[in-house]
PDB file of C-alpha atoms in Angstrom:
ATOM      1  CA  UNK L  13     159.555-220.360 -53.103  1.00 27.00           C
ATOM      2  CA  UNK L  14     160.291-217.370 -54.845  1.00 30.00           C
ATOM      3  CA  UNK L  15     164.422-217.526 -54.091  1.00 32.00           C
ATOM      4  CA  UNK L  16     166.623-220.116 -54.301  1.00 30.00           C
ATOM      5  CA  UNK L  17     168.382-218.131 -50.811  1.00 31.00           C
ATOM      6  CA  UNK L  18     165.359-216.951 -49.329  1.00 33.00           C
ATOM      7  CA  UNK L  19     165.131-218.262 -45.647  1.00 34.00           C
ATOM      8  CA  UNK L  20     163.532-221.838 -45.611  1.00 36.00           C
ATOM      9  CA  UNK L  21     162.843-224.931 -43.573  1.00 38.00           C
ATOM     10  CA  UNK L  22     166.111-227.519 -43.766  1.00 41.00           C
ATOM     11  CA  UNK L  23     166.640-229.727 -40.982  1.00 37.00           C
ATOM     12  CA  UNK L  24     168.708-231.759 -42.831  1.00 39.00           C
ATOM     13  CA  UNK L  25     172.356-231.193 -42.089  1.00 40.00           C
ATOM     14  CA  UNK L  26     175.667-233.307 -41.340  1.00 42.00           C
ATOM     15  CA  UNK L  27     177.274-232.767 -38.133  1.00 43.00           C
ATOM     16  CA  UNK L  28     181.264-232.049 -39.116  1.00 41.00           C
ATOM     17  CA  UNK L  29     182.317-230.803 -36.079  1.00 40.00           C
ATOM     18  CA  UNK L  30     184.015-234.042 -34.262  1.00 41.00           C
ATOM     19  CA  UNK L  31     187.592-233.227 -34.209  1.00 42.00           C
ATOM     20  CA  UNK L  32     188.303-236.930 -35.069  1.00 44.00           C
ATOM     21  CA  UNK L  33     187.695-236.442 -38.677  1.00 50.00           C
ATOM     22  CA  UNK L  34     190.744-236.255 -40.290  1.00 45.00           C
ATOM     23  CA  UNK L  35     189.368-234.133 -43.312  1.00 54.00           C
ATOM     24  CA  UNK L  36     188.348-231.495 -40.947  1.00 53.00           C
ATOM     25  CA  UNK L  37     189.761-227.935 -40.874  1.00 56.00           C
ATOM     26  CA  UNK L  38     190.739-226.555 -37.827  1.00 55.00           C
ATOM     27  CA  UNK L  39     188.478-223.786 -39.152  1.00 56.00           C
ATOM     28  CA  UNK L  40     185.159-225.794 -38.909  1.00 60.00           C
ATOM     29  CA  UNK L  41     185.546-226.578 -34.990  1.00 61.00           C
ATOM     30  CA  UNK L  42     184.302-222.609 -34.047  1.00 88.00           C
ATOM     31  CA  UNK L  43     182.054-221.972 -36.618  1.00 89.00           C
ATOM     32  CA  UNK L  44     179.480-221.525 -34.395  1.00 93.00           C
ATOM     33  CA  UNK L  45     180.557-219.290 -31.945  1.00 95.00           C
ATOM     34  CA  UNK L  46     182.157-217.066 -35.311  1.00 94.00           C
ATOM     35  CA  UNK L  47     178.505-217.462 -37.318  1.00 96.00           C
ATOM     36  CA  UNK L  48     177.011-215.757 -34.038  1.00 97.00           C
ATOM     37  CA  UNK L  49     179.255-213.220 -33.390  1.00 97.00           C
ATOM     38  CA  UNK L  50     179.209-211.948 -37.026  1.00 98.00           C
ATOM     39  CA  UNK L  51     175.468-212.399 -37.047  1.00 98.00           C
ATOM     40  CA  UNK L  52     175.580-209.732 -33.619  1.00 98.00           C
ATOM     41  CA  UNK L  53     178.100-207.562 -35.537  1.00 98.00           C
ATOM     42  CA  UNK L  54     175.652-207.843 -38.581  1.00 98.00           C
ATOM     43  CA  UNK L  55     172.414-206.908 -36.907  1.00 98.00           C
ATOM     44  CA  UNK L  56     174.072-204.187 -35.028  1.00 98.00           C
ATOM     45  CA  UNK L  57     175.531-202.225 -37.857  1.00 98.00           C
ATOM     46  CA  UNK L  58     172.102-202.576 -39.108  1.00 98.00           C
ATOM     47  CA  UNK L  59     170.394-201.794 -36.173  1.00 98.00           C
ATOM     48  CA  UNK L  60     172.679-198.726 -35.906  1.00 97.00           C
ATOM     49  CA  UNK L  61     172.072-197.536 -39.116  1.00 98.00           C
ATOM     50  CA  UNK L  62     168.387-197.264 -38.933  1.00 97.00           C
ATOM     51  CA  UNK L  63     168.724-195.652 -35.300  1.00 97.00           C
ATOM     52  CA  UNK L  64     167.155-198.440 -33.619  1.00 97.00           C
ATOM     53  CA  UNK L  65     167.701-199.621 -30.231  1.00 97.00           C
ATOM     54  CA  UNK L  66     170.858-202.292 -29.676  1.00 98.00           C
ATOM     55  CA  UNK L  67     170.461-204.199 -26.273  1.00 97.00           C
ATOM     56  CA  UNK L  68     173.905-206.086 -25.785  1.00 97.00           C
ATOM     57  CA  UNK L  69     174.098-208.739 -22.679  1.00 96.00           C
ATOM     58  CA  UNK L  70     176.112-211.814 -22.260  1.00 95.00           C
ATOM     59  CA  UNK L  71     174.233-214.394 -23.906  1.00 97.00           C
ATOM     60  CA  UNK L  72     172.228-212.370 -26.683  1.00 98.00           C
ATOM     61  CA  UNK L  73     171.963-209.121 -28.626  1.00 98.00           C
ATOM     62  CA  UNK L  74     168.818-207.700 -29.331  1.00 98.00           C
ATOM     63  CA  UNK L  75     167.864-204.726 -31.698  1.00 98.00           C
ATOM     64  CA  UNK L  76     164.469-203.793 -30.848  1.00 98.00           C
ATOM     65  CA  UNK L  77     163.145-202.129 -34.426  1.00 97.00           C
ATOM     66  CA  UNK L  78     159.947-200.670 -35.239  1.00 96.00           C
ATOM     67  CA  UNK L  79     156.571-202.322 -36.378  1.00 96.00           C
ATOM     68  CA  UNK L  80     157.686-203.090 -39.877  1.00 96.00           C
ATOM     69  CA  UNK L  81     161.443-204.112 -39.001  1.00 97.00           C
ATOM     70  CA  UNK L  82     160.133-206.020 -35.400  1.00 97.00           C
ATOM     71  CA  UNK L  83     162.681-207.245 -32.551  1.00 98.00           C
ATOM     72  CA  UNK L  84     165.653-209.549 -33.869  1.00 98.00           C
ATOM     73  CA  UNK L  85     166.959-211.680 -31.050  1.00 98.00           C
ATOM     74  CA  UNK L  86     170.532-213.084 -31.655  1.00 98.00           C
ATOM     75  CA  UNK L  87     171.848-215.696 -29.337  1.00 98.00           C
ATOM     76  CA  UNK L  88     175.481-215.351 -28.288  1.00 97.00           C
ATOM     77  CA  UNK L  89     175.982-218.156 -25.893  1.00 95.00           C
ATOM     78  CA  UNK L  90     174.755-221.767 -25.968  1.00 91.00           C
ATOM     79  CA  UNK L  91     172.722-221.569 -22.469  1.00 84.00           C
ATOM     80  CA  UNK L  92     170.621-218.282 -20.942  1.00 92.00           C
ATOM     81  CA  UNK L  93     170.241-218.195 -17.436  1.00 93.00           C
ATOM     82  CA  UNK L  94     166.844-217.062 -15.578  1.00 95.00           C
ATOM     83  CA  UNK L  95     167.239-213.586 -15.567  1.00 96.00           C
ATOM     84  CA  UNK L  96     168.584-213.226 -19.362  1.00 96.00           C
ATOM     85  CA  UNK L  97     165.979-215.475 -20.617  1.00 96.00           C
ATOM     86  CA  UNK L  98     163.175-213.616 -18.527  1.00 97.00           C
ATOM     87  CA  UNK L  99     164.758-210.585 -20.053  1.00 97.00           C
ATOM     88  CA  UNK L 100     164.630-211.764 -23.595  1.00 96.00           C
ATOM     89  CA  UNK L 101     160.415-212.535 -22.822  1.00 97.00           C
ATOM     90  CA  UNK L 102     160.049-209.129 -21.638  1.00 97.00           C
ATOM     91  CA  UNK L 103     161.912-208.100 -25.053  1.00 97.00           C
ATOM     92  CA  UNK L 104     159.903-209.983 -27.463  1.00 96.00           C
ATOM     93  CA  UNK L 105     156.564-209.360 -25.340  1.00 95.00           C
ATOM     94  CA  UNK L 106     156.862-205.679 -25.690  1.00 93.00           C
ATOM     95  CA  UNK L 107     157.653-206.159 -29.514  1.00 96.00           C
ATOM     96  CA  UNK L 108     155.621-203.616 -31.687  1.00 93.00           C
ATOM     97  CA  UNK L 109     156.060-205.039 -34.847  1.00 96.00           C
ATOM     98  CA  UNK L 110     157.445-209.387 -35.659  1.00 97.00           C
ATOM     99  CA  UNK L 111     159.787-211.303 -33.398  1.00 98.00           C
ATOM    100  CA  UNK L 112     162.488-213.434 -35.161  1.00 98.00           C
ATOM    101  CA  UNK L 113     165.416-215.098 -33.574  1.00 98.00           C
ATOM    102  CA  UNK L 114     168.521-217.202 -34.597  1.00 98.00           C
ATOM    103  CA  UNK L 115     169.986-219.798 -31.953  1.00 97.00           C
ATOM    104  CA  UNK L 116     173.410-220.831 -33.633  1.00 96.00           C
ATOM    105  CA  UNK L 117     173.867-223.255 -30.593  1.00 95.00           C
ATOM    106  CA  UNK L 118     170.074-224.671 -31.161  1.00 94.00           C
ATOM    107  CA  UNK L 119     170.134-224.888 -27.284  1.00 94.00           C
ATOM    108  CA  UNK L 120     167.169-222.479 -26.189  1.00 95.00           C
ATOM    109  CA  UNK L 121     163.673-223.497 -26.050  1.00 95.00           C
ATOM    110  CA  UNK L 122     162.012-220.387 -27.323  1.00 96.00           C
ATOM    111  CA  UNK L 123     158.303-222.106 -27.957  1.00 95.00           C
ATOM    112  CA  UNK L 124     157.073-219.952 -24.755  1.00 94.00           C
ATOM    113  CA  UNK L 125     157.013-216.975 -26.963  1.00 95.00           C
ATOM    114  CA  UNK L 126     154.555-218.869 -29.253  1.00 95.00           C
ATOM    115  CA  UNK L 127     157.238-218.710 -32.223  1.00 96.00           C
ATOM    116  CA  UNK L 128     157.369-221.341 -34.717  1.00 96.00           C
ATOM    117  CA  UNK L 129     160.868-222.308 -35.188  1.00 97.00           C
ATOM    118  CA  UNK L 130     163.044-224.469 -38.240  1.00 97.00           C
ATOM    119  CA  UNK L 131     166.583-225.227 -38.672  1.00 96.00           C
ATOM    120  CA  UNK L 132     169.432-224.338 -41.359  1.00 96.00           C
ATOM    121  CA  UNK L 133     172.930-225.624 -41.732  1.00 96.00           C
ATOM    122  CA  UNK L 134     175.547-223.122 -40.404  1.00 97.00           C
ATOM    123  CA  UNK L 135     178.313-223.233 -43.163  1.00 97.00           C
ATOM    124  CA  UNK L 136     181.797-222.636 -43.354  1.00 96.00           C
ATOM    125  CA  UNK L 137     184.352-221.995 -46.093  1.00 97.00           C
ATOM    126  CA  UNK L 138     188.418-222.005 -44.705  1.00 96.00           C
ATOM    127  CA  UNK L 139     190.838-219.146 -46.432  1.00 97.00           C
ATOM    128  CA  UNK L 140     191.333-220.218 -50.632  1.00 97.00           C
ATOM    129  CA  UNK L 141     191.351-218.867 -53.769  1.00 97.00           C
ATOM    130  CA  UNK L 142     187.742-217.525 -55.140  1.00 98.00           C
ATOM    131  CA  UNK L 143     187.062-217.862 -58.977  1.00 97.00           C
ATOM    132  CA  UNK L 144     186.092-215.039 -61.066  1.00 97.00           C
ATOM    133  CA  UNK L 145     182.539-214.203 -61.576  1.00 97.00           C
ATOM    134  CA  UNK L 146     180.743-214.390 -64.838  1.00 95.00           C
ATOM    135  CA  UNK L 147     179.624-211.357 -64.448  1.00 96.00           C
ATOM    136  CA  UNK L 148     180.135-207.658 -63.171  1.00 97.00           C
ATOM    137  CA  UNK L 149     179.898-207.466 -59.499  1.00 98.00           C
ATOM    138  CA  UNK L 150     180.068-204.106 -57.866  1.00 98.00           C
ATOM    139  CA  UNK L 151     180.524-202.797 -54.379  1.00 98.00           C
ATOM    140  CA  UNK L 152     178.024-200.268 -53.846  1.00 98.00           C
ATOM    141  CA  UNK L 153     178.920-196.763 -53.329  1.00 95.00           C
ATOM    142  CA  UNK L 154     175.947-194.992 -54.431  1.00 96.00           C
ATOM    143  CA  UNK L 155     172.423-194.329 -53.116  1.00 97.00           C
ATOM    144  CA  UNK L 156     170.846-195.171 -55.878  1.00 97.00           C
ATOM    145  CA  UNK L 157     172.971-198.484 -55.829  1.00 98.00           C
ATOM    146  CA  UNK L 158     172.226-199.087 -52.312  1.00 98.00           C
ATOM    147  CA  UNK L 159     167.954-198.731 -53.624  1.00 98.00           C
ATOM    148  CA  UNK L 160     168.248-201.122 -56.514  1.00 97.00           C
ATOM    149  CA  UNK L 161     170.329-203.788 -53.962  1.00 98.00           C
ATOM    150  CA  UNK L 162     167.547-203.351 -51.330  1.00 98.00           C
ATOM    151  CA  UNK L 163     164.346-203.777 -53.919  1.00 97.00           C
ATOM    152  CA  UNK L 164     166.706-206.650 -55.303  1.00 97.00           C
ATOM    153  CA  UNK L 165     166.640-208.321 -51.104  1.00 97.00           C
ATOM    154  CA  UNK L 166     163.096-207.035 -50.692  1.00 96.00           C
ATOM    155  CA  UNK L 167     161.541-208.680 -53.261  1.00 94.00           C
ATOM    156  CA  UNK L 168     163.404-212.317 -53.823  1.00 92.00           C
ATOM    157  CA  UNK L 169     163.053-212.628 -49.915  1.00 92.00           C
ATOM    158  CA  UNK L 170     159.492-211.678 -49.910  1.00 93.00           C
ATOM    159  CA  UNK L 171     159.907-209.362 -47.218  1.00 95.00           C
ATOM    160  CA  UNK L 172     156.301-208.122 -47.035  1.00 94.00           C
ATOM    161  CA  UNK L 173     156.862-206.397 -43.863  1.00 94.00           C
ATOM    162  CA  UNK L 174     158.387-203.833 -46.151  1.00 96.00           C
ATOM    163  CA  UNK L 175     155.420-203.274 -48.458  1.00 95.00           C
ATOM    164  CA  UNK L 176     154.379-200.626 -49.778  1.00 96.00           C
ATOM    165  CA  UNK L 177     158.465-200.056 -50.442  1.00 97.00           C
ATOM    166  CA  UNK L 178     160.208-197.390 -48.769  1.00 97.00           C
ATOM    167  CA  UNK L 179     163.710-196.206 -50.155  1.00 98.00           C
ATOM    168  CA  UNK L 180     166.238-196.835 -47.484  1.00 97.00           C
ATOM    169  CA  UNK L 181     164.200-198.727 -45.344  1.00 97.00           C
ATOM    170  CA  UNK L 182     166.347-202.091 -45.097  1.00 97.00           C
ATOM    171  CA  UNK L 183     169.383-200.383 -46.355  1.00 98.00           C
ATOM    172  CA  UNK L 184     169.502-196.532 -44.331  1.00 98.00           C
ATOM    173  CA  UNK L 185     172.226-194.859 -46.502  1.00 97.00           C
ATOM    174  CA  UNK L 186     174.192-195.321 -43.537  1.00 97.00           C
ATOM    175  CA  UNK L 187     174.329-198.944 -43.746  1.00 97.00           C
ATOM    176  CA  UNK L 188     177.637-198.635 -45.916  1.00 95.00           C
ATOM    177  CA  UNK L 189     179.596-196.505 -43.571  1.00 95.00           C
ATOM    178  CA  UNK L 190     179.247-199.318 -40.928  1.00 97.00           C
ATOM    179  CA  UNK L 191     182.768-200.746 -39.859  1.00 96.00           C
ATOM    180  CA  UNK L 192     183.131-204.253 -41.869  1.00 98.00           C
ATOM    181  CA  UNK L 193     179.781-204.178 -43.778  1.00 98.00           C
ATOM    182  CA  UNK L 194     179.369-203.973 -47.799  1.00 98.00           C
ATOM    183  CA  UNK L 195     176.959-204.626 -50.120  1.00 98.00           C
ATOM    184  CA  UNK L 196     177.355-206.179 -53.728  1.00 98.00           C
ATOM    185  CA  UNK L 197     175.413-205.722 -57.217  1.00 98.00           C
ATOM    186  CA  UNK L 198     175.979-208.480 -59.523  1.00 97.00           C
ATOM    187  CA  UNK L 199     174.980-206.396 -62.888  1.00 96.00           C
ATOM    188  CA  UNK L 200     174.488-207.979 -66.618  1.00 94.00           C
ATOM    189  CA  UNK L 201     174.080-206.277 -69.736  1.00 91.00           C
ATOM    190  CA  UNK L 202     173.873-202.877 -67.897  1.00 93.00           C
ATOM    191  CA  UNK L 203     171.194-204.366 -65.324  1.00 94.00           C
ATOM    192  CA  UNK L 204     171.487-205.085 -61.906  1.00 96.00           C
ATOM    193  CA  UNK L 205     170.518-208.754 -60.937  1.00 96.00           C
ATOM    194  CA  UNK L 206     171.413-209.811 -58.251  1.00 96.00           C
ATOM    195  CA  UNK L 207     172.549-208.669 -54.649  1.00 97.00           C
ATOM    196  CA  UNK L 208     174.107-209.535 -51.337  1.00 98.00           C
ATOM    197  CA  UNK L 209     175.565-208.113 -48.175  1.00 98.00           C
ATOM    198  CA  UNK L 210     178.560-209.235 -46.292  1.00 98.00           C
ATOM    199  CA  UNK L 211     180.195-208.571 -42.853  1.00 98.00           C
ATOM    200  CA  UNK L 212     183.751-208.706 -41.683  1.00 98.00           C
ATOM    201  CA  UNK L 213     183.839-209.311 -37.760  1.00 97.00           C
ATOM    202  CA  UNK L 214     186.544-209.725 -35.874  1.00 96.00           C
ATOM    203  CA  UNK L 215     189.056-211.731 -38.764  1.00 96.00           C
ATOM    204  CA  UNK L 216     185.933-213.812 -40.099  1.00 97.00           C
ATOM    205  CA  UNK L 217     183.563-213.073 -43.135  1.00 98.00           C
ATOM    206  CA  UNK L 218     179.572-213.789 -43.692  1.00 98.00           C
ATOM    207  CA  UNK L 219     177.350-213.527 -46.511  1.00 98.00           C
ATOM    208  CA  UNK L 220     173.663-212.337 -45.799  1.00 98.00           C
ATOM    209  CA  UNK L 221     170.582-211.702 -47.864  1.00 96.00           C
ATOM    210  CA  UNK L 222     171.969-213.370 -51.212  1.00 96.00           C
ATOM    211  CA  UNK L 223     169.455-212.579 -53.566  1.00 93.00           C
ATOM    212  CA  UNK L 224     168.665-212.824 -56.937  1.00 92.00           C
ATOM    213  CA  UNK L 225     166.031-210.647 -59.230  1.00 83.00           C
ATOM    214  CA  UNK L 226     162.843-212.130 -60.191  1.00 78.00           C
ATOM    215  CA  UNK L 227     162.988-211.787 -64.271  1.00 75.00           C
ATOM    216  CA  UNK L 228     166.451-212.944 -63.811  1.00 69.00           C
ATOM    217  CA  UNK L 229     166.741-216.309 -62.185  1.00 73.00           C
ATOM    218  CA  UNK L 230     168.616-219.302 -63.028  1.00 70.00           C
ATOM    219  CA  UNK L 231     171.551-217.395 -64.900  1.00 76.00           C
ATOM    220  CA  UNK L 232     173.799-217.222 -62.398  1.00 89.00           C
ATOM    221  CA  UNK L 233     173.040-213.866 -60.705  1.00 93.00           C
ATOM    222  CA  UNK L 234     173.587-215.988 -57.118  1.00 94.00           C
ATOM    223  CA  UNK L 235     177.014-216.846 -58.260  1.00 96.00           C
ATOM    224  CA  UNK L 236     178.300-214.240 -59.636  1.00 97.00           C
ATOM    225  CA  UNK L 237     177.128-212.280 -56.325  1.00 97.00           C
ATOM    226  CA  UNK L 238     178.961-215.280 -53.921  1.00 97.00           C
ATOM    227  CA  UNK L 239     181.858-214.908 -56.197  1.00 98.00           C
ATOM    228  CA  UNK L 240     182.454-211.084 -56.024  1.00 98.00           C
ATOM    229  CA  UNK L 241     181.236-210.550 -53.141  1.00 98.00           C
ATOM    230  CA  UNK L 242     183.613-213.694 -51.622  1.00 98.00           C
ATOM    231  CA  UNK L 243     186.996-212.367 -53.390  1.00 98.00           C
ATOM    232  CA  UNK L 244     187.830-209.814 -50.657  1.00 98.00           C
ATOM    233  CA  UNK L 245     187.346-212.174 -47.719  1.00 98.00           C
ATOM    234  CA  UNK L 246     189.324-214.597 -50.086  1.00 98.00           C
ATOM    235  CA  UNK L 247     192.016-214.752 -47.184  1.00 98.00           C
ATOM    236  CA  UNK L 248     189.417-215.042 -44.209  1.00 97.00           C
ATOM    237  CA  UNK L 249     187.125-218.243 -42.686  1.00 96.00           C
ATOM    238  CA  UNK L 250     184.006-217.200 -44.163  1.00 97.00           C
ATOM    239  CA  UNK L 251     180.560-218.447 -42.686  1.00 97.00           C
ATOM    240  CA  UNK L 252     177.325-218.106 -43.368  1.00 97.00           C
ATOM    241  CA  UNK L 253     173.239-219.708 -43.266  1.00 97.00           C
ATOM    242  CA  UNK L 254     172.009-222.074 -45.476  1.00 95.00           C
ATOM    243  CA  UNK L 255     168.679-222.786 -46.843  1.00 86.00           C
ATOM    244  CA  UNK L 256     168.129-225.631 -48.459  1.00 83.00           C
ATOM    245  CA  UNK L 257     168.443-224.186 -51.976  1.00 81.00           C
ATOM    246  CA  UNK L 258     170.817-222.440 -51.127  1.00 87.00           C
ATOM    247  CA  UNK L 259     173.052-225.328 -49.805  1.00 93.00           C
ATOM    248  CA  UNK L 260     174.103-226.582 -53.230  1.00 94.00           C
ATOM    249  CA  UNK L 261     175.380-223.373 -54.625  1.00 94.00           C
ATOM    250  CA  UNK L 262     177.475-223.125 -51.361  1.00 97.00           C
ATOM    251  CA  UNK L 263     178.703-226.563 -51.219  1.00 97.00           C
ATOM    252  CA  UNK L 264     180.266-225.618 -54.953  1.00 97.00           C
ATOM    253  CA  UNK L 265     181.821-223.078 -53.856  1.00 97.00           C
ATOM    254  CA  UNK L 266     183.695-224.768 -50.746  1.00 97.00           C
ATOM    255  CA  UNK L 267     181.271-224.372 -48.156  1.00 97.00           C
ATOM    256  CA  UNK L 268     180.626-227.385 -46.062  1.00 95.00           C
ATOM    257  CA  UNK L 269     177.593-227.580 -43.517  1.00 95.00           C
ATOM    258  CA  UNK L 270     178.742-228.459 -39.914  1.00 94.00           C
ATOM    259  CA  UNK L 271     175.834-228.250 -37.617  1.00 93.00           C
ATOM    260  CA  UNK L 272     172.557-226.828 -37.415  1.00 93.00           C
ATOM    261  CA  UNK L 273     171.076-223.244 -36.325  1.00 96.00           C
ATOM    262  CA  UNK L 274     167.582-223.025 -35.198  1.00 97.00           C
ATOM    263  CA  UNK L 275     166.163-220.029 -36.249  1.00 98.00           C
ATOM    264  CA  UNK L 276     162.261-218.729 -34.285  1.00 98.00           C
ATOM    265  CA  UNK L 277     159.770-216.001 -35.755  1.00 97.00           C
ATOM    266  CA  UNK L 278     156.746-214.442 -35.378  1.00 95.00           C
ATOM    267  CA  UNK L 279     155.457-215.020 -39.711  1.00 86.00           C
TER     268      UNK L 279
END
């Protein structure tokens, strides 16, 4: 595995949603619902930005992309009915490039589509105070910051789809001028290491695509990037998706796991 956040296998993951825990935050009992709206809000901006095609219906969002991006499928409710789920086949049938889909609610059988499928914790952090990072961490303004973030994502993801690389690709220029969405360079000695995106949806934060350089892994790129990037939402319930490298780093900085998403694709 080539990232310690890159997207991964973890079926692992406590259940703290009962409400009859008495260390649990009021915060933690709609993290699902908030993961998958901000994961729609996400998805959209990008969609948006790369003038791709947003399909919004009750129970999902879809942004049908082209054959390197593919067809994301987010899933808004915790049950589709016949026609919506019919609808999503069509969708993913018609795909020209992969299929990937997250199920927050990990309610939907999606196997039909001939997807394999794994789960991830769906985290949550409640409003606190956010240490400094060890490091610079910018928000990017410029294009040629918005390049060096995206090679940063392309490459510690291993998002082949994208090769050969294409500047603005992942990140359109236009990504940045999205309502809520920013992305972060954590930078060292001049250099920029690491990278992440976050989204602020409707009074709740995410992190997405925290990544870290390869020639500079394991010296806290990944936390400096959670750290800077985490200090504006430092007032907000922040969620996000956790692999299971990932989940460590998280659970240090006040994240705690509370159920599980199910996540389907294509690769």
């Amino acid at each position: 595995m080539a990232n310690t956040w890159q997207t991964a296998p973890d079926a692992r993951v406590e259940d703290r949603s009962r409400q009859d825990d008495p260390d649990h935050p009021a915060a933690f009992d709609d993290a699902v619902i908030r993961q998958a709206r901000n994961s729609a809000a996400f998805w959209a901006a990008l969609g948006n930005s790369r003038g791709h095609e947003v399909i919004r219906r009750r129970s999902f969002l879809a942004v049908l992309g082209d054959e390197r991006a593919g067809t994301r499928i987010l899933l808004q409710e915790p049950g589709l009915d016949a026609y919506e789920l019919a609808e999503l086949t069509e969708l993913a049938g018609r795909s020209t490039g992969p299929v990937d889909a997250e199920d927050p609610f990990s309610s939907t059988d999606l196997s039909h589509l001939g997807l394999r499928n794994w789960q991830m914790p769906i985290m949550v952090r409640p409003p606190g105070p956010v240490p400094a990072p060890a490091m610079e961490v910018i928000r990017v303004r410029r294009t040629h910051e918005l390049q060096t973030a995206e090679q940063i994502v392309i490459e510690g993801f291993e998002l082949t789809r994208f090769a050969p690389y294409r500047p603005g690709e992942l990140f359109p220029t236009a990504l940045t001028e999205q309502p809520g969405v920013d992305v972060f360079l954590a930078v060292l000695d001049g250099e920029a290491v690491g990278a992440g995106v976050t989204v602020v949806h409707d009074g709740v934060g995410s992190h997405y695509w925290v990544s870290t350089s390869s020639a500079h892994r394991s010296r806290g790129a990944g936390r400096a990037v959670m750290l800077g990037s985490l200090a504006p939402m430092a007032d907000l319930t922040v969620t996000l998706t956790a692999s299971r490298l990932g989940r460590p780093l998280y659970e240090s900085l006040g994240y705690t796991a509370v159920t599980a998403s199910t996540w389907w694709s294509s690769q």
